[in-house]
Coordinates of C-alpha atoms (C1' of nucleotides) in Angstrom, one line a residue:
Chain A
M21 CA 86.8 -13.4 -225.7
D22 CA 90.3 -14.1 -227.0
E23 CA 93.3 -11.8 -227.2
R24 CA 92.5 -10.7 -230.7
Q25 CA 89.0 -9.7 -229.8
V26 CA 90.2 -7.8 -226.8
L27 CA 92.5 -5.8 -229.1
E28 CA 89.9 -5.2 -231.7
H29 CA 87.5 -4.0 -229.0
Y30 CA 90.2 -1.7 -227.5
L31 CA 91.0 -0.3 -230.9
K32 CA 87.4 0.4 -232.0
E33 CA 86.7 2.0 -228.6
R34 CA 89.2 4.8 -229.4
G35 CA 89.0 5.1 -233.2
L36 CA 92.3 3.2 -233.8
K37 CA 92.8 0.8 -236.6
M38 CA 93.8 -2.9 -236.9
T39 CA 96.7 -3.4 -239.2
K40 CA 98.7 -6.4 -240.6
A41 CA 101.7 -5.4 -238.5
R42 CA 99.7 -5.0 -235.4
L43 CA 98.1 -8.4 -235.7
L44 CA 101.4 -10.1 -236.6
I45 CA 103.1 -8.6 -233.6
L46 CA 100.3 -9.7 -231.3
E47 CA 100.5 -13.3 -232.6
A48 CA 104.3 -13.3 -232.2
F49 CA 104.0 -12.0 -228.7
L50 CA 101.4 -14.6 -227.7
G51 CA 103.5 -17.4 -229.2
M52 CA 106.5 -16.5 -227.0
E53 CA 107.1 -17.3 -223.4
S54 CA 106.7 -14.6 -220.9
H55 CA 109.4 -12.1 -220.0
V56 CA 110.0 -10.9 -223.5
T57 CA 111.9 -7.8 -224.3
A58 CA 110.8 -5.5 -227.2
E59 CA 114.1 -6.4 -228.9
R60 CA 113.5 -10.2 -228.7
L61 CA 109.9 -9.7 -229.9
Y62 CA 111.2 -7.7 -232.8
E63 CA 113.6 -10.5 -233.8
A64 CA 110.7 -13.0 -233.7
V65 CA 108.5 -10.6 -235.8
H66 CA 111.3 -9.9 -238.2
K67 CA 111.5 -13.6 -239.1
L68 CA 107.8 -13.6 -240.0
D69 CA 107.9 -10.4 -242.0
D70 CA 111.2 -8.5 -242.4
G71 CA 109.4 -5.4 -243.5
I72 CA 108.3 -4.6 -240.0
G73 CA 110.4 -2.0 -238.3
Q74 CA 111.6 -1.9 -234.7
A75 CA 109.7 1.2 -233.8
T76 CA 106.5 -0.5 -234.7
V77 CA 107.2 -3.3 -232.3
F78 CA 108.0 -0.9 -229.5
R79 CA 104.8 1.1 -230.3
N80 CA 102.6 -2.0 -230.3
I81 CA 103.9 -3.8 -227.3
R82 CA 103.2 -0.6 -225.4
L83 CA 99.7 -0.5 -227.0
F84 CA 99.1 -4.1 -225.9
T85 CA 100.0 -3.1 -222.4
D86 CA 97.5 -0.3 -222.4
A87 CA 94.9 -2.7 -223.8
G88 CA 95.5 -5.1 -220.9
L89 CA 97.1 -7.8 -223.1
A90 CA 100.6 -7.4 -221.8
R91 CA 102.1 -6.3 -218.5
E92 CA 105.6 -5.0 -217.7
A93 CA 107.4 -7.5 -215.6
C94 CA 109.6 -6.5 -212.8
R95 CA 113.1 -6.0 -214.0
D96 CA 116.1 -5.2 -212.0
D97 CA 117.9 -3.5 -214.8
G98 CA 118.3 -3.6 -218.6
P99 CA 115.6 -3.5 -221.1
R100 CA 111.9 -3.6 -220.2
Q101 CA 110.3 -7.0 -220.1
Y102 CA 106.8 -7.9 -220.9
E103 CA 104.6 -10.8 -219.9
H104 CA 101.2 -12.0 -221.0
A105 CA 98.4 -10.4 -219.1
W106 CA 95.2 -11.6 -220.6
R107 CA 93.8 -14.5 -218.5
H108 CA 97.2 -14.7 -216.8
A109 CA 96.7 -14.0 -213.2
H110 CA 98.9 -11.7 -211.2
H111 CA 102.0 -13.3 -209.7
D112 CA 105.2 -12.4 -208.1
H113 CA 108.7 -13.4 -209.0
L114 CA 111.5 -15.4 -207.3
S115 CA 114.8 -15.0 -209.1
C116 CA 118.1 -16.7 -208.7
I117 CA 120.9 -14.1 -208.6
Q118 CA 123.4 -16.7 -209.9
C119 CA 121.8 -18.4 -212.9
G120 CA 118.8 -16.1 -213.4
A121 CA 116.1 -18.8 -213.1
V122 CA 112.7 -17.2 -212.4
I123 CA 109.9 -18.8 -210.5
E124 CA 106.4 -17.3 -210.7
F125 CA 104.4 -17.7 -207.5
V126 CA 101.3 -16.4 -205.8
D127 CA 101.2 -16.4 -202.0
G128 CA 98.0 -15.8 -200.2
A129 CA 99.6 -14.7 -197.0
I130 CA 101.6 -12.0 -198.8
E131 CA 98.6 -10.8 -200.6
T132 CA 96.6 -10.6 -197.4
A133 CA 99.4 -8.8 -195.6
Q134 CA 99.6 -6.3 -198.4
Q135 CA 95.9 -5.5 -198.1
A136 CA 96.6 -4.8 -194.4
V137 CA 99.3 -2.4 -195.2
Y138 CA 97.0 -0.5 -197.6
K139 CA 94.4 -0.3 -195.0
K140 CA 96.9 0.9 -192.3
Y141 CA 97.9 3.9 -194.4
G142 CA 94.6 4.6 -195.9
Y143 CA 95.7 3.9 -199.5
V144 CA 93.4 2.6 -202.2
P145 CA 95.2 -0.4 -203.8
S146 CA 96.0 -0.3 -207.5
G147 CA 98.7 -2.9 -207.9
H148 CA 102.1 -4.0 -206.7
R149 CA 105.4 -5.4 -207.7
M150 CA 107.5 -7.8 -205.8
E151 CA 110.6 -9.7 -206.6
L152 CA 112.4 -12.0 -204.2
F153 CA 116.1 -12.6 -204.9
G154 CA 118.1 -15.6 -203.7
L155 CA 120.1 -18.7 -204.7
C156 CA 118.2 -21.5 -206.4
P157 CA 118.7 -24.9 -204.9
D158 CA 121.2 -25.9 -207.6
C159 CA 123.3 -22.8 -207.3
A160 CA 123.2 -22.9 -203.5
A161 CA 124.5 -26.5 -203.6
R162 CA 127.3 -25.5 -206.0
H163 CA 128.1 -22.6 -203.8
N164 CA 128.4 -24.6 -200.6
S165 CA 130.4 -27.5 -202.0
P166 CA 132.7 -26.0 -204.6
Q167 CA 135.0 -28.2 -206.8
T168 CA 138.0 -26.8 -205.0
Chain B
M30 CA 131.6 3.4 -187.1
D31 CA 130.3 6.3 -189.1
E32 CA 129.8 6.4 -192.9
R33 CA 133.2 8.0 -193.6
Q34 CA 134.9 5.3 -191.7
V35 CA 133.0 2.6 -193.5
L36 CA 134.1 4.1 -196.8
E37 CA 137.7 4.4 -195.7
H38 CA 137.7 0.8 -194.6
Y39 CA 136.2 -0.3 -197.9
L40 CA 138.7 1.7 -199.9
K41 CA 141.8 0.5 -197.9
E42 CA 140.6 -3.1 -198.2
R43 CA 140.9 -3.0 -202.0
G44 CA 143.7 -0.6 -202.6
L45 CA 141.5 2.3 -203.5
K46 CA 142.1 5.9 -202.5
M47 CA 140.2 8.6 -200.7
T48 CA 139.9 11.8 -202.6
K49 CA 138.5 15.2 -202.0
A50 CA 135.8 14.7 -204.6
R51 CA 134.8 11.3 -203.1
L52 CA 134.5 12.7 -199.6
L53 CA 132.5 15.7 -200.8
I54 CA 130.1 13.5 -202.7
L55 CA 129.6 11.3 -199.7
E56 CA 128.8 14.3 -197.5
A57 CA 126.4 15.7 -200.0
F58 CA 124.7 12.4 -200.3
L59 CA 124.4 12.0 -196.5
G60 CA 123.0 15.5 -196.3
M61 CA 120.2 14.8 -198.7
E62 CA 116.9 13.0 -198.1
S63 CA 116.6 9.5 -199.5
H64 CA 115.5 8.7 -203.0
V65 CA 118.2 10.8 -204.7
T66 CA 119.0 10.5 -208.4
A67 CA 122.6 10.8 -209.5
E68 CA 121.6 13.9 -211.4
R69 CA 120.2 15.6 -208.3
L70 CA 123.2 14.6 -206.3
Y71 CA 125.4 16.1 -209.0
E72 CA 123.5 19.4 -208.7
A73 CA 124.1 19.4 -205.0
V74 CA 127.7 18.6 -205.3
H75 CA 128.2 21.1 -208.0
K76 CA 127.0 23.9 -205.7
L77 CA 129.7 23.0 -203.2
D78 CA 132.5 22.6 -205.8
D79 CA 131.8 23.3 -209.4
G80 CA 135.0 21.6 -210.5
I81 CA 133.5 18.1 -209.9
G82 CA 132.2 16.4 -213.0
Q83 CA 129.1 14.4 -213.5
A84 CA 130.9 11.2 -214.3
T85 CA 132.6 11.4 -211.0
V86 CA 129.3 11.5 -209.2
F87 CA 127.9 8.6 -211.1
R88 CA 131.1 6.6 -210.4
N89 CA 131.0 7.4 -206.7
I90 CA 127.4 6.8 -205.9
R91 CA 127.9 3.4 -207.5
L92 CA 131.0 2.9 -205.3
F93 CA 129.0 3.8 -202.2
T94 CA 126.4 1.2 -203.2
D95 CA 129.1 -1.4 -203.4
A96 CA 130.4 -0.2 -200.0
G97 CA 127.0 -0.6 -198.4
L98 CA 126.5 3.0 -197.8
A99 CA 123.8 3.4 -200.5
R100 CA 121.2 1.2 -201.9
E101 CA 119.2 1.4 -205.2
A102 CA 115.6 2.2 -204.4
C103 CA 112.8 0.6 -206.3
R104 CA 111.9 2.7 -209.3
D105 CA 109.2 2.2 -211.7
D106 CA 110.9 4.0 -214.5
G107 CA 113.2 7.0 -215.1
P108 CA 116.6 7.5 -213.6
R109 CA 118.0 5.3 -210.9
Q110 CA 117.3 6.4 -207.3
Y111 CA 119.5 5.8 -204.3
E112 CA 118.7 5.8 -200.6
H113 CA 120.9 5.7 -197.5
A114 CA 121.8 2.2 -196.5
W115 CA 124.1 2.6 -193.5
R116 CA 122.1 2.0 -190.3
H117 CA 119.0 2.4 -192.4
A118 CA 117.0 -0.7 -192.0
H119 CA 115.5 -2.5 -195.0
H120 CA 112.0 -1.3 -195.8
D121 CA 109.4 -1.5 -198.6
H122 CA 107.6 1.3 -200.4
L123 CA 104.1 2.3 -200.8
S124 CA 103.7 4.9 -203.6
C125 CA 100.8 7.0 -204.7
I126 CA 100.3 6.7 -208.4
Q127 CA 98.7 10.2 -208.5
C128 CA 100.9 12.5 -206.5
G129 CA 104.0 10.3 -206.1
A130 CA 104.0 10.4 -202.3
V131 CA 106.1 7.6 -200.9
I132 CA 105.7 5.8 -197.6
E133 CA 108.4 3.6 -196.3
F134 CA 107.2 0.7 -194.2
V135 CA 108.2 -2.7 -192.7
D136 CA 105.6 -5.3 -192.3
G137 CA 106.4 -8.4 -190.2
A138 CA 103.7 -10.5 -191.7
I139 CA 105.1 -9.9 -195.2
E140 CA 108.6 -10.6 -194.2
T141 CA 107.5 -13.9 -192.6
A142 CA 105.5 -14.9 -195.6
Q143 CA 108.4 -14.2 -197.8
Q144 CA 110.6 -16.5 -195.8
A145 CA 108.0 -19.2 -196.2
V146 CA 108.1 -18.7 -200.0
Y147 CA 111.9 -19.1 -200.0
K148 CA 111.6 -22.3 -198.0
K149 CA 108.9 -23.7 -200.2
Y150 CA 111.1 -23.4 -203.3
G151 CA 114.4 -24.2 -201.6
Y152 CA 115.9 -20.8 -202.4
V153 CA 118.5 -19.2 -200.2
P154 CA 117.3 -15.6 -199.5
S155 CA 119.5 -12.7 -200.5
G156 CA 117.1 -9.8 -200.7
H157 CA 113.9 -8.6 -202.1
R158 CA 112.2 -5.6 -203.6
M159 CA 108.6 -4.7 -203.1
E160 CA 106.6 -1.7 -204.1
L161 CA 102.9 -1.3 -203.5
F162 CA 101.0 1.2 -205.7
G163 CA 97.8 2.9 -204.9
L164 CA 96.0 6.2 -204.2
C165 CA 97.0 8.0 -201.1
P166 CA 94.1 9.2 -198.9
D167 CA 94.2 12.8 -200.3
C168 CA 94.2 11.7 -203.9
A169 CA 91.6 9.1 -203.3
A170 CA 89.3 11.7 -201.7
R171 CA 89.9 14.1 -204.6
H172 CA 89.2 11.2 -207.0
N173 CA 85.9 10.3 -205.4
S174 CA 84.5 13.8 -205.0
P175 CA 85.7 15.8 -208.0
Q176 CA 85.0 19.5 -208.3
T177 CA 82.7 18.9 -211.2
Chain C
dA10 C1' 84.3 -0.3 -255.1
dT11 C1' 85.8 4.7 -254.5
dT12 C1' 86.7 8.3 -251.6
dG13 C1' 88.5 10.9 -247.9
dA14 C1' 90.0 11.7 -243.3
dT15 C1' 93.3 10.1 -240.4
dA16 C1' 95.8 6.3 -237.9
dT17 C1' 99.9 3.8 -238.9
dT18 C1' 104.2 2.7 -240.6
dG19 C1' 109.4 2.5 -241.5
dA20 C1' 113.6 4.9 -241.4
dT21 C1' 116.0 7.7 -238.8
dA22 C1' 117.1 11.4 -235.7
dA23 C1' 116.8 12.6 -231.0
dT24 C1' 116.6 11.8 -226.2
dG25 C1' 118.0 10.4 -221.5
dA26 C1' 120.6 7.8 -218.4
dT27 C1' 124.6 5.6 -217.9
dT28 C1' 129.3 3.8 -219.0
dA29 C1' 133.8 3.8 -221.5
dT30 C1' 137.9 6.2 -223.0
dC31 C1' 142.0 8.7 -222.1
dA32 C1' 145.4 12.0 -221.0
dA33 C1' 146.3 14.8 -216.9
dT34 C1' 146.4 14.8 -212.0
dA35 C1' 146.0 13.4 -207.1
dT36 C1' 147.0 10.0 -203.7
dA37 C1' 149.4 6.8 -200.7
dC38 C1' 152.9 4.0 -199.8
dT39 C1' 158.2 3.8 -199.5
Chain D
dA16 C1' 160.4 13.6 -202.2
dG17 C1' 159.7 9.7 -205.5
dT18 C1' 157.0 6.5 -207.8
dA19 C1' 153.3 3.4 -209.1
dT20 C1' 148.7 3.7 -209.9
dA21 C1' 143.9 5.1 -208.7
dT22 C1' 141.1 9.0 -209.9
dT23 C1' 139.4 12.7 -212.3
dG24 C1' 137.0 15.7 -215.9
dA25 C1' 135.6 16.1 -220.5
dT26 C1' 133.7 14.0 -223.9
dA27 C1' 132.5 10.2 -226.9
dA28 C1' 129.9 6.0 -227.0
dT29 C1' 126.2 3.0 -225.8
dC30 C1' 121.7 1.3 -224.9
dA31 C1' 116.8 1.5 -224.7
dT32 C1' 113.3 4.1 -226.0
dT33 C1' 110.7 7.9 -228.0
dA34 C1' 109.8 11.7 -231.5
dT35 C1' 109.6 13.2 -236.2
dC36 C1' 107.8 13.0 -240.7
dA37 C1' 106.6 11.8 -245.3
dA38 C1' 104.4 7.8 -247.5
dT39 C1' 101.0 4.4 -246.9
dA40 C1' 97.2 1.6 -245.1
dT41 C1' 92.8 1.3 -242.9
dC42 C1' 87.9 2.1 -242.3
dA43 C1' 83.5 4.3 -242.4
dA44 C1' 80.5 6.6 -245.5
dT45 C1' 79.2 7.1 -249.8

DNA sequence: ATTGATATTGATAATGATTATCAATATACT
DNA sequence: AGTATATTGATAATCATTATCAATATCAAT
């Protein structure tokens, strides 16, 4: 089942309709790297069809999120960011506070420890969000041996 | 060194000034529980002195953050939330997606595992943010045995 | 294919949170 | 006290997002 089929299934299930705009936005989204803002997605869509409005992009990326095709990425501030969610496993983020580089990782020990926390407090897990901040190797090197 | 002294030191260090409003906002902030929005802080301040404007509260809670007295709490959406940071150790959050209850916790295993991730990618740690989502015991019980 | 009920769209206004602007005032050195 | 300047309150501006609404597109049933 590919993304388009997932969407069609989701739409049919609740009496919603497939449209040209909707499909175009989906394809644009799938063609972009992860961590896309609605604004950047709009720009990409606009290049393919300049008749599509901004509100429609906002509406649909949100719909994709409900349909399980997109997921809101952790953001410190600024506009909401979306990443691909269909057949893209859960992962956490490691971001450089200097240059903004982002590494996606999955760590078994962390996942295990999180389950233990859930159990300790009697919570039923439904998801989590984690972002580590730091200096990437390049920025750290530049930081320790400045040109001065 | 109490919070007020920390602030005074921070201000002097950079040629800033202590003011009546600033001190009042600090005291109001310290008197409130953690996870305060600027709006709620403004309401509290307004009760003590209705001459203090909203912008001033926004400006100062931000200043407190820079001074190390406050810290932005993880928020999923909505207005920014602040928590006490002076002599309040780092912790992570476990939130109920149903009722919004928040548990603050520190887990050694998670902290250790995070250090390992930093090392693996050669990053220099500077901080992190983690929020676990789930159903709290009460909500989970209600969920599993509905009144129906 | 035509119809009809209704979901969707684009344009734009509205919202909510936060920041910028600016003249008047308060503060802290001397 | 005098003076330079940081701060303030009021308000306008901004940014991301959502709501409104009349016109249009979609889809299931004919």
